[in-house]
mmCIF file of C-alpha atoms and ligand atoms in Angstrom:
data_model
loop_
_atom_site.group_PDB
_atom_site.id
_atom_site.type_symbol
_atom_site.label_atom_id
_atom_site.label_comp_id
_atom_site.label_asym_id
_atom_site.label_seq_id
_atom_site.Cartn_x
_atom_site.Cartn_y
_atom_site.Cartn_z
ATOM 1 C CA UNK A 1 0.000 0.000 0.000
ATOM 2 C CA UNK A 2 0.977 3.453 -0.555
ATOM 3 C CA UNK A 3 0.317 6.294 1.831
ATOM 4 C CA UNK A 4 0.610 10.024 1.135
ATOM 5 C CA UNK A 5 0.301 12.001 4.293
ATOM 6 C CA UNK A 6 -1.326 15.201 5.356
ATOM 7 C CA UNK A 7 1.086 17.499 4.087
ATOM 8 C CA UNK A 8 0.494 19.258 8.022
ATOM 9 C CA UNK A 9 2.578 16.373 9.230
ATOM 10 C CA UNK A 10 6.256 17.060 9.695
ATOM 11 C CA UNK A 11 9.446 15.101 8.438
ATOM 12 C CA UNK A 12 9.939 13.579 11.955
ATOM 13 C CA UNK A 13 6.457 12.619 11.789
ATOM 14 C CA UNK A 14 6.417 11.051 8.528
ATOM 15 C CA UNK A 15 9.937 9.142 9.786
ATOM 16 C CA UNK A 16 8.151 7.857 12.997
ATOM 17 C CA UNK A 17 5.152 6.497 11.336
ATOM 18 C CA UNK A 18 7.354 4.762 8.899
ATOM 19 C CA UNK A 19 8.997 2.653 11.328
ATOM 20 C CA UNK A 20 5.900 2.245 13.479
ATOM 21 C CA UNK A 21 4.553 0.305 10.179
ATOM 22 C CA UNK A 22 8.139 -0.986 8.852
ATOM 23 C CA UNK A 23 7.377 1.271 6.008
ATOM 24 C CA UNK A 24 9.695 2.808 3.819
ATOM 25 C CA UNK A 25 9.426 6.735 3.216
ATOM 26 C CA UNK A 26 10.096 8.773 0.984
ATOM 27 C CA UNK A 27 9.773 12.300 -0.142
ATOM 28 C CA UNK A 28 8.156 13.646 -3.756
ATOM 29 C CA UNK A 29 6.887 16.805 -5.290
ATOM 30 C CA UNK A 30 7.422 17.831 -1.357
ATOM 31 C CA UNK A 31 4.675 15.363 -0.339
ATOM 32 C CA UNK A 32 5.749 12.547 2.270
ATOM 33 C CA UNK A 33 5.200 8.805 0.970
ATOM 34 C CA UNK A 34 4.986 5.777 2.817
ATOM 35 C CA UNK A 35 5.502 2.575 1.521
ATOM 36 C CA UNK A 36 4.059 -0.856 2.600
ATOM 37 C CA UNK A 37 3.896 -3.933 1.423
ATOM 38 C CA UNK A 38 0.603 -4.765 -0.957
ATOM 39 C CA UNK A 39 -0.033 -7.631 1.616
ATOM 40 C CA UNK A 40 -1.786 -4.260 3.542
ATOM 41 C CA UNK A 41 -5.283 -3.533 2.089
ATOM 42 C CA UNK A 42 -6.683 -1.002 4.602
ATOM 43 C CA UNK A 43 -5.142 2.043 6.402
ATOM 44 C CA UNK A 44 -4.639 1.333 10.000
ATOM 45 C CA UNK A 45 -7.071 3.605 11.563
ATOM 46 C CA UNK A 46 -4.282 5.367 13.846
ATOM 47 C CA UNK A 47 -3.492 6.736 10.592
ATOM 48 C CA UNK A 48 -7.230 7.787 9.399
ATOM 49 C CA UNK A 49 -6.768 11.471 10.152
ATOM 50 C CA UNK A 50 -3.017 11.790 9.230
ATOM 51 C CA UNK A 51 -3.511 10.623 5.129
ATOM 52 C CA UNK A 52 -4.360 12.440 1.986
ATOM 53 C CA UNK A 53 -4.577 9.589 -0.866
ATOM 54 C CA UNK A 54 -3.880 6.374 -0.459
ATOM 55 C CA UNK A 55 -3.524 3.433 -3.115
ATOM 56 C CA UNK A 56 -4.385 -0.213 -2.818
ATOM 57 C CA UNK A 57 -2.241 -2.611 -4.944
ATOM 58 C CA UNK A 58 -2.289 -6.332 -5.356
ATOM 59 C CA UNK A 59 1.093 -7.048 -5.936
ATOM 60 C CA UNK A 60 4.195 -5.110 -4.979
ATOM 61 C CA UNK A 61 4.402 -3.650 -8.323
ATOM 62 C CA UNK A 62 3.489 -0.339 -6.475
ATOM 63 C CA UNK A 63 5.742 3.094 -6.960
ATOM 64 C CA UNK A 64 5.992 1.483 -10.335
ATOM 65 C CA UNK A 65 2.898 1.151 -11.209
ATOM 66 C CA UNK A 66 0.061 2.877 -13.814
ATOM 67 C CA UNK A 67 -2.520 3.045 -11.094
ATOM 68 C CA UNK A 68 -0.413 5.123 -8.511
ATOM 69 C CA UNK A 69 1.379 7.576 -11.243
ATOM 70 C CA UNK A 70 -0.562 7.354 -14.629
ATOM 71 C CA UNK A 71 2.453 8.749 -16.625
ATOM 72 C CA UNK A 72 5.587 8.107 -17.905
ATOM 73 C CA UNK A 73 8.160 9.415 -15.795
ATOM 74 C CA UNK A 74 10.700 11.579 -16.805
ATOM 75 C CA UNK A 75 14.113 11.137 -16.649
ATOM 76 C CA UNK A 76 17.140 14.019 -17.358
ATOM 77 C CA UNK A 77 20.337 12.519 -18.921
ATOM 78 C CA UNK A 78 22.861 15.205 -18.965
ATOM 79 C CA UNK A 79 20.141 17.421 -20.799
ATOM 80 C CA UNK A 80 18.476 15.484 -22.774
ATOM 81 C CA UNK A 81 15.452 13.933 -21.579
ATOM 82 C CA UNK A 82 13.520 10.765 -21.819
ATOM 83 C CA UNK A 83 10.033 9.754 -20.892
ATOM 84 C CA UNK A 84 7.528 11.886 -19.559
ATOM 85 C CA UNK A 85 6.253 13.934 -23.075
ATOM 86 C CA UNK A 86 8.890 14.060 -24.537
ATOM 87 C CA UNK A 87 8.750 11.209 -27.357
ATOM 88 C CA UNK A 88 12.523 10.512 -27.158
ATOM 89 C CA UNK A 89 14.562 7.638 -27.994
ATOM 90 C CA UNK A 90 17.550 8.041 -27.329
ATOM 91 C CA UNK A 91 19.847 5.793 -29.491
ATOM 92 C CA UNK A 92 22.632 4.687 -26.801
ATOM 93 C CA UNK A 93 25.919 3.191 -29.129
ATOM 94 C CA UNK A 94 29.511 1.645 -28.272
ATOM 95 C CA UNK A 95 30.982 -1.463 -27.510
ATOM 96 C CA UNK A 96 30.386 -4.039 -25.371
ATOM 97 C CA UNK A 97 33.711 -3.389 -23.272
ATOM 98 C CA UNK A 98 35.998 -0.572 -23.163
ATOM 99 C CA UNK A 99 38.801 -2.233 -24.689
ATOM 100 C CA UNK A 100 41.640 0.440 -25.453
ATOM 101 C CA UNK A 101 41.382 4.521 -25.701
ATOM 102 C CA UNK A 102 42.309 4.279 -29.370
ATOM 103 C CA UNK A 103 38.928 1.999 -29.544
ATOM 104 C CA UNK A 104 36.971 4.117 -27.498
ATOM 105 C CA UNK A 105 37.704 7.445 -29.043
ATOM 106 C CA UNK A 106 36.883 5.899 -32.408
ATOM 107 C CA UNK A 107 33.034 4.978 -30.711
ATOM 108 C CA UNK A 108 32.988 8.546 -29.268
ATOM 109 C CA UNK A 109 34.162 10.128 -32.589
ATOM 110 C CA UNK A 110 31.268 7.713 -34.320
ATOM 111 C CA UNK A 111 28.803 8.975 -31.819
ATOM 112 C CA UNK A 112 29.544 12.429 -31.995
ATOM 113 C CA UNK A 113 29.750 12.433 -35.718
ATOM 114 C CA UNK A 114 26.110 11.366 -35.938
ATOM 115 C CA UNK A 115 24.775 13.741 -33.324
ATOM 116 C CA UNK A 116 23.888 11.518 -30.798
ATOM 117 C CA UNK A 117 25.128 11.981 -26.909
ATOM 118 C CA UNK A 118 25.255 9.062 -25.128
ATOM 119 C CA UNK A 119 28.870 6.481 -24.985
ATOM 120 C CA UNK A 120 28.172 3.300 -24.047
ATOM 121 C CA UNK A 121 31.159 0.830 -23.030
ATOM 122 C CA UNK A 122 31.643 -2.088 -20.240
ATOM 123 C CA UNK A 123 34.327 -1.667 -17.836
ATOM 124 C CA UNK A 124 33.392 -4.128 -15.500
ATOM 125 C CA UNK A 125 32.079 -7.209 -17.444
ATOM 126 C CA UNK A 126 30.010 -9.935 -15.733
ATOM 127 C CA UNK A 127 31.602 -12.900 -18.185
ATOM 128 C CA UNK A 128 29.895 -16.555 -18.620
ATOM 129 C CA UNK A 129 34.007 -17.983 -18.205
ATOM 130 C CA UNK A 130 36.610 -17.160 -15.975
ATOM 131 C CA UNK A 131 39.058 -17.063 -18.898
ATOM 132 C CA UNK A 132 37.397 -14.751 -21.074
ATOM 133 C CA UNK A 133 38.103 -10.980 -20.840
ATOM 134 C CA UNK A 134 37.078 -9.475 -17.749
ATOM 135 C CA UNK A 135 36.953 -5.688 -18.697
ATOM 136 C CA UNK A 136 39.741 -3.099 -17.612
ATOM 137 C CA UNK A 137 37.860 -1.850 -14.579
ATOM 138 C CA UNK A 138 39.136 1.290 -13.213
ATOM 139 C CA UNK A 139 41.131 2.251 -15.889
ATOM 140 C CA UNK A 140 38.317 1.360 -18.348
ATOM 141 C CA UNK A 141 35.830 4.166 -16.561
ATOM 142 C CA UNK A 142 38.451 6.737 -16.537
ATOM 143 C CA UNK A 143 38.920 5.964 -20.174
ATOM 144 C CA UNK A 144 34.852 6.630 -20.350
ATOM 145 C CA UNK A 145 35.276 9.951 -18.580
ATOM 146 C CA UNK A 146 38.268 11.181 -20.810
ATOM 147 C CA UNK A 147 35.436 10.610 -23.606
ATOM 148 C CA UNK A 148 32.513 12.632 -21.694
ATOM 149 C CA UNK A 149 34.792 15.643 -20.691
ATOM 150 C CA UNK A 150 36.521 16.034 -24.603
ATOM 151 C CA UNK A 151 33.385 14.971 -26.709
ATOM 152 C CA UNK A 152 30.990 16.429 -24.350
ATOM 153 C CA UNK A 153 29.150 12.751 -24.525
ATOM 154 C CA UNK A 154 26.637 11.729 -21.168
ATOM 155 C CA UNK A 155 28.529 8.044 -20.627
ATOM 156 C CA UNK A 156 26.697 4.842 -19.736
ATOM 157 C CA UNK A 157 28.411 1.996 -17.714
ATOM 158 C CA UNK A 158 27.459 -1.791 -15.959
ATOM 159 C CA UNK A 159 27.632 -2.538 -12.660
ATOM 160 C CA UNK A 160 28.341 -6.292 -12.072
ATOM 161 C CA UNK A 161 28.749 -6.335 -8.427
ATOM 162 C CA UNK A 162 29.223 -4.044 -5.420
ATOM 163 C CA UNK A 163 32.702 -3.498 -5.233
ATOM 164 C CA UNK A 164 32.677 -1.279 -7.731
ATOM 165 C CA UNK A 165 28.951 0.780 -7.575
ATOM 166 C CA UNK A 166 30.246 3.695 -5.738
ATOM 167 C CA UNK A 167 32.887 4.848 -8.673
ATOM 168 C CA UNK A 168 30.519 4.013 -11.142
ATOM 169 C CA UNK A 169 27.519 6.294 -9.744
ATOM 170 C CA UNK A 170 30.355 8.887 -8.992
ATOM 171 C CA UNK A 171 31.732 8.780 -12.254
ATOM 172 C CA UNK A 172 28.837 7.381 -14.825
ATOM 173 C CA UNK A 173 25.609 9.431 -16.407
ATOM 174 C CA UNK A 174 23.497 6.434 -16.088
ATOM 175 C CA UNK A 175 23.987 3.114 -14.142
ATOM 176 C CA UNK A 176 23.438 0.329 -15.920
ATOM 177 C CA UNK A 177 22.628 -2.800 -13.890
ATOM 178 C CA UNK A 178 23.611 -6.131 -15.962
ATOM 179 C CA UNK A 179 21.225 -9.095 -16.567
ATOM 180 C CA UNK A 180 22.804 -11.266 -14.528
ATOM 181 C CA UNK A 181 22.680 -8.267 -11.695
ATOM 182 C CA UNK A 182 19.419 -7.706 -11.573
ATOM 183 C CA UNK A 183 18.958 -9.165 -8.002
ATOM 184 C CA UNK A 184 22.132 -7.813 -6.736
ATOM 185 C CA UNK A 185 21.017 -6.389 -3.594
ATOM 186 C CA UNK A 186 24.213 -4.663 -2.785
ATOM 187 C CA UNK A 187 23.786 -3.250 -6.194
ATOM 188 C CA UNK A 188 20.212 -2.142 -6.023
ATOM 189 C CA UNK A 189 20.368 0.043 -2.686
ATOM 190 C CA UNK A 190 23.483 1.602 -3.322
ATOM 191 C CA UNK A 191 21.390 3.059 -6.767
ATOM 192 C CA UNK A 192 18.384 3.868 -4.289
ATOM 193 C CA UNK A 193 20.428 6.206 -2.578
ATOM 194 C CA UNK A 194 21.611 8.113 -5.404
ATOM 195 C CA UNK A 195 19.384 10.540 -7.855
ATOM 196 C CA UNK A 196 21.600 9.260 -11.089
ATOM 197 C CA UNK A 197 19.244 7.593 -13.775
ATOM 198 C CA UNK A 198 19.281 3.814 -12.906
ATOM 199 C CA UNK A 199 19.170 1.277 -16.242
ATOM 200 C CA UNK A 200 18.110 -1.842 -15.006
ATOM 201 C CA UNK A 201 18.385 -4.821 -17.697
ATOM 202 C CA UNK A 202 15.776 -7.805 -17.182
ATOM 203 C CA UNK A 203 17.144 -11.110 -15.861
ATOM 204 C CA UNK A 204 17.396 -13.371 -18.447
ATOM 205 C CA UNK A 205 15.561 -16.017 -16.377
ATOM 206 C CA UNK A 206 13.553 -13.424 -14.666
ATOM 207 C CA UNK A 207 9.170 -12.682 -15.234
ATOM 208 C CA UNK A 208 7.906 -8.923 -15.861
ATOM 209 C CA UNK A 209 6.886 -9.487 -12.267
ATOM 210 C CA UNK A 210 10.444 -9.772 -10.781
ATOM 211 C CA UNK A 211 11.740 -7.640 -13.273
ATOM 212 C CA UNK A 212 9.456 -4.501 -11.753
ATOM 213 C CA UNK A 213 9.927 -5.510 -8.371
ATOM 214 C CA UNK A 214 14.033 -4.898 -8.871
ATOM 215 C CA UNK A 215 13.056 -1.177 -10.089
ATOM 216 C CA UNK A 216 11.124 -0.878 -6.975
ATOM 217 C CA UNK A 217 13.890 -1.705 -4.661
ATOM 218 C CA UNK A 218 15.612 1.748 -6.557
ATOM 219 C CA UNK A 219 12.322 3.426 -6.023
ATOM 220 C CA UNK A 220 11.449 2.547 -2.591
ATOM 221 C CA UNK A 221 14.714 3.976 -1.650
ATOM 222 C CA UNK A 222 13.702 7.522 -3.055
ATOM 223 C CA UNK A 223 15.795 7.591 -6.718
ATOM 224 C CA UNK A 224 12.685 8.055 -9.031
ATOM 225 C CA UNK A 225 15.111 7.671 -11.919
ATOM 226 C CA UNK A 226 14.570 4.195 -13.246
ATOM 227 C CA UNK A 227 14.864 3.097 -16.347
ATOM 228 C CA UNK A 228 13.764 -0.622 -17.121
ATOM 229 C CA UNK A 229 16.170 -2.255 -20.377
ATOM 230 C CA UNK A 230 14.399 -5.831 -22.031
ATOM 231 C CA UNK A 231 17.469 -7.608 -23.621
ATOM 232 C CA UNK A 232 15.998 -11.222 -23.810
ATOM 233 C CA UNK A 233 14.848 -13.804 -21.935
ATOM 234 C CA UNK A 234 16.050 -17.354 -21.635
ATOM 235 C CA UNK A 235 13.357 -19.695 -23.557
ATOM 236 C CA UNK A 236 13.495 -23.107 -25.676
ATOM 237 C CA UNK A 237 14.887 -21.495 -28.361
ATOM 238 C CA UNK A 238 18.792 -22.249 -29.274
ATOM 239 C CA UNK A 239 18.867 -20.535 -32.785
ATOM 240 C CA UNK A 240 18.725 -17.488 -31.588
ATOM 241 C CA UNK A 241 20.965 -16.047 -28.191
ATOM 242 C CA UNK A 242 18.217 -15.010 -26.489
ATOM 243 C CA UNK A 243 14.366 -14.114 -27.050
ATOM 244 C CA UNK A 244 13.684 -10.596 -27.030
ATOM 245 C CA UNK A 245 10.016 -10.314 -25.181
ATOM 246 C CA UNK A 246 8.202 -7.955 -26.890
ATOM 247 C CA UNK A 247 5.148 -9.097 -25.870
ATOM 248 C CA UNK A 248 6.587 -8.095 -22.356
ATOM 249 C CA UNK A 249 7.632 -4.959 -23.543
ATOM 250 C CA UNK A 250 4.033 -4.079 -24.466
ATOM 251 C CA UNK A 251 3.465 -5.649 -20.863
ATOM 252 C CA UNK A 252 5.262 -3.109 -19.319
ATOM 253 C CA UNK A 253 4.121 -0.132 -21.510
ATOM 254 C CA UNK A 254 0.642 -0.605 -20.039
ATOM 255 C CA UNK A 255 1.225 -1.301 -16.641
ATOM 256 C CA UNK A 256 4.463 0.348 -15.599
ATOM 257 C CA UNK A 257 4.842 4.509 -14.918
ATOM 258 C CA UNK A 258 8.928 3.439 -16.147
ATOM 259 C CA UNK A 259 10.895 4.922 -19.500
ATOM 260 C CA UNK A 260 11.959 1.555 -21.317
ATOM 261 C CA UNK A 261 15.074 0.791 -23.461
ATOM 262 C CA UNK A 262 15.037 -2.225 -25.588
ATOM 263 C CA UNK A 263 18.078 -3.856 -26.067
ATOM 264 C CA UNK A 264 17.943 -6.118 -29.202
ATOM 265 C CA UNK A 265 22.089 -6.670 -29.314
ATOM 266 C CA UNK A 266 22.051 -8.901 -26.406
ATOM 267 C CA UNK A 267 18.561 -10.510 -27.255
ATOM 268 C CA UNK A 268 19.834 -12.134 -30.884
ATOM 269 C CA UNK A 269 23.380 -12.071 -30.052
ATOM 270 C CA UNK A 270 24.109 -11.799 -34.468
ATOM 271 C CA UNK A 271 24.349 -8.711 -36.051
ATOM 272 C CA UNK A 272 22.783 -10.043 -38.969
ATOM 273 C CA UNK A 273 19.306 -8.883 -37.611
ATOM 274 C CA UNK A 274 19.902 -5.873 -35.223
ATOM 275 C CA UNK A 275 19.009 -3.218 -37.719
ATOM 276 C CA UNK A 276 15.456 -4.306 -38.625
ATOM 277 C CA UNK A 277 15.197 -5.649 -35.125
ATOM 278 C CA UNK A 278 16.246 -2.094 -33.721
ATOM 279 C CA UNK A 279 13.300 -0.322 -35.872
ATOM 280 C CA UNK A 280 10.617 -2.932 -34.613
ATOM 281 C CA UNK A 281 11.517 -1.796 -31.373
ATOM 282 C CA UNK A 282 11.716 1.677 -32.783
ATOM 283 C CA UNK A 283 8.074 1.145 -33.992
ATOM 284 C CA UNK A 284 6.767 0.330 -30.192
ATOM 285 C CA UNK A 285 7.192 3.579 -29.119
ATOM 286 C CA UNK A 286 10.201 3.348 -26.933
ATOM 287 C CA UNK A 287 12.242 5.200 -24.403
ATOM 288 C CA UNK A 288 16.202 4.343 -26.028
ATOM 289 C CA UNK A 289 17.404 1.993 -27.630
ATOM 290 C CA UNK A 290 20.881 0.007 -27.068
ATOM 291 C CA UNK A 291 23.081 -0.849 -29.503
ATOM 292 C CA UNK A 292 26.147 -2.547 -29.298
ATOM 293 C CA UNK A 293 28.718 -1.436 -32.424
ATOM 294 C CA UNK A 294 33.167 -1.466 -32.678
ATOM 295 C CA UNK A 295 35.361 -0.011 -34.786
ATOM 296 C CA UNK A 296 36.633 -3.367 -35.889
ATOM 297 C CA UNK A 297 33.892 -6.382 -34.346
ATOM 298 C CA UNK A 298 35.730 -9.317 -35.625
ATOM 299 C CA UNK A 299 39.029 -8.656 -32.835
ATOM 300 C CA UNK A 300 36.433 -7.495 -30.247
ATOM 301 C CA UNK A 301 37.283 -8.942 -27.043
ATOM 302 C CA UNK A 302 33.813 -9.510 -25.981
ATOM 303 C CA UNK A 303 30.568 -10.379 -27.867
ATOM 304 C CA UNK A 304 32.367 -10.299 -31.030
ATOM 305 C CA UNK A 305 29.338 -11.319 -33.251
ATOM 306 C CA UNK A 306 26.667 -9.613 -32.708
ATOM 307 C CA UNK A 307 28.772 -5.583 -32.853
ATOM 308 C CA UNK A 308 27.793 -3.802 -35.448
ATOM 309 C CA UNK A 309 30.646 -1.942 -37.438
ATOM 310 C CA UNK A 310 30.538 1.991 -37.233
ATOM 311 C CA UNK A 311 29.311 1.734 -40.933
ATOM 312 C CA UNK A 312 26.645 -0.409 -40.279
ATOM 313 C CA UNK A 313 25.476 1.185 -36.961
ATOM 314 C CA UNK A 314 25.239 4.377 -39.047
ATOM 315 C CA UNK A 315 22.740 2.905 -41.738
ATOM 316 C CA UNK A 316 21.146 1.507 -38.972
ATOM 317 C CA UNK A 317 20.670 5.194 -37.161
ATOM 318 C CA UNK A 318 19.319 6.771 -40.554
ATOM 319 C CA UNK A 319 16.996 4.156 -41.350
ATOM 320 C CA UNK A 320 15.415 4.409 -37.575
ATOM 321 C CA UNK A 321 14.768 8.091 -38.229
ATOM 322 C CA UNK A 322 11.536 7.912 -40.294
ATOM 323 C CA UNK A 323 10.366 4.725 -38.402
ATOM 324 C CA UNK A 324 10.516 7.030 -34.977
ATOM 325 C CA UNK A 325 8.949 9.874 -36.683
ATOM 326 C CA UNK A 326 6.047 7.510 -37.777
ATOM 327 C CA UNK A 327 4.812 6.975 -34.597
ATOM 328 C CA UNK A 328 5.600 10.395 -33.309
ATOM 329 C CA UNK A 329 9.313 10.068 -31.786
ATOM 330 C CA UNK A 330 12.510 11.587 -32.608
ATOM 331 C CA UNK A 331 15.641 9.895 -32.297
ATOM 332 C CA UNK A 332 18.308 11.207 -29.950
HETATM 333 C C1 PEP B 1 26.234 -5.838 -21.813
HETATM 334 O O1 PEP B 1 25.417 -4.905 -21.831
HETATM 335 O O2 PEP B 1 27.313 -5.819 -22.444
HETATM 336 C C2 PEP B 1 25.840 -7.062 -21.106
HETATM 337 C C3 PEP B 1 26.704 -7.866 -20.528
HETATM 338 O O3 PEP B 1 24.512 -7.241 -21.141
HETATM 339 P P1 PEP B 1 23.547 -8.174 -20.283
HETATM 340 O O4 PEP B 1 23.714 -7.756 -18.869
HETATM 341 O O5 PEP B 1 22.208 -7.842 -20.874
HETATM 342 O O6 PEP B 1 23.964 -9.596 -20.555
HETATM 343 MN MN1 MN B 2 27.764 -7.034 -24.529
#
């Protein structure tokens, strides 16, 4: 259940009743918000006098949800912005990992060159082997942030585990929170406490229903800026990587208040397919889209097959342009 108070009752107030009900609490447009779990259907009646609005939900889909905030919300990335009204998708390109800064700068220079704004690159990579390539870490971000401060890009990293969260909200635009992350818990509170726009990719094993609940864990903590990512789902299909749930993603569009980024890279894992997938997705109406693309794909130290080359990422970006303008979105 979720309770907005009187706004006559104070911060301390608001705090008190929040652990008098093991409720979480937090604070928007200046109105204080408590947060139960849905298990609660009525409002205590110590409470009667001391609420504005409540909302009843049946399953802890709740900040996230339609019913308690009809529209989209908004998000600010550097400044551009996403959701709300503004009918942007914002085309988000680079590699899979930051692999050199002569690789880098050539994604930058490719981003740049097509006026788009937002770098892309893993630094920390959650890998299926121990032997593969791991990422460069550290040195990898600071390779990101030498691209933000000389191209002027907003920069988009993963988070695969804790250990490394607190540089990548301090240094990242948005922080992306990998598939196999998604129930990180470590993770997901350090992002509650910050205000940066969260991108959190759907476990590949994971239902819409799980999938929301991780965004609320962000929300519940008071960071309203959450943006859910589909990149496939694990079914009985083996010709394809993964199976990118569209169905899901109109799922989501109908019941969720959260910008969405489709992610068709990951989902078909070839890049034989990631254009006309890209303006399918394109066609739904979406949020962003991600894109994985390298200067050279076939030495790529990490998802090798399904990068597009700068070439082919930039066909890709002009033939999107018409299909977003078609159903009344503009490509950023
Ligand atoms: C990635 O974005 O490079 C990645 C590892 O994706 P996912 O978490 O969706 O597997
Ligand atoms: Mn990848």
């Amino acid at each position: 259940m979720i309770l907005q108070l009187h706004k006559s009752i104070s911060t301390q107030e608001a705090a008190n009743l929040a652990v008098e009900l093991r409720a979480f609490h937090i604070t928007t447009n200046d109105n204080h918000i408590l947060i139960t779990s849905s298990g609660m259907k009525e409002v205590p009646v110590e409470l009667e006098n001391k609420i504005e609005q409540y909302w009843v939900f049946n399953s802890d889909m709740q900040l996230s949800a339609k019913s308690f905030l009809p529209q989209k919300r908004q998000i600010c990335i550097g400044d551009k912005i996403i959701g709300g009204n503004s009918m942007h998708t914002l085309l988000i390109g680079g590699p899979c990992s930051v692999e050199s800064e002569e690789q880098i700068r050539q994604s930058a220079a490719l981003i740049t060159s097509l006026g788009l704004t937002t770098l892309r690159g893993g630094c920390y990579k959650p890998r299926t082997s121990p032997y593969s390539f791991q990422g460069l870490g550290y040195d990898g971000l600071m390779l990101l942030v030498k691209m933000k401060e000389e191209y002027g890009l907003t920069i988009i990293t993963e988070a695969k585990d804790a250990t490394h969260i607190e540089e990548i909200i301090e240094h990242s635009d948005i922080i992306q929170i990998g598939a196999k992350a998604m129930y990180d818990q470590g993770i997901l509170h350090a992002c509650s406490r910050t205000t940066k726009p969260v991108l959190i990719k759907r476990g590949f094993g994971s239902t819409l229903q799980e999938f929301v609940q991780a965004a609320e864990f962000v929300l519940s903590g008071g960071n309203e800026n959450v943006i859910l990512c589909e990149r496939g789902i694990r079914t009985f299909e083996t010709g394809t990587r993964f199976t990118l749930d569209l169905c899901g993603v109109a799922w989501l569009q109908h019941h969720t208040n959260l910008p969405l980024i489709l992610d068709p890279s990951h989902a078909l894992g070839k890049t034989y397919g990631i254009p006309s997938l890209a303006r399918a997705c394109t066609a739904m109406g979406v949020d962003g889209l991600l894109i994985e693309t390298h200067p050279n794909p076939k030495v790529a130290n990490s998802d090798a097959s399904q990068q597009l080359t700068h070439e082919e990422f930039t066909q890709m970006y002009h033939s999107l342009k018409p299909v977003a303008e078609a159903v009344g979105y503009k490509i950023i």
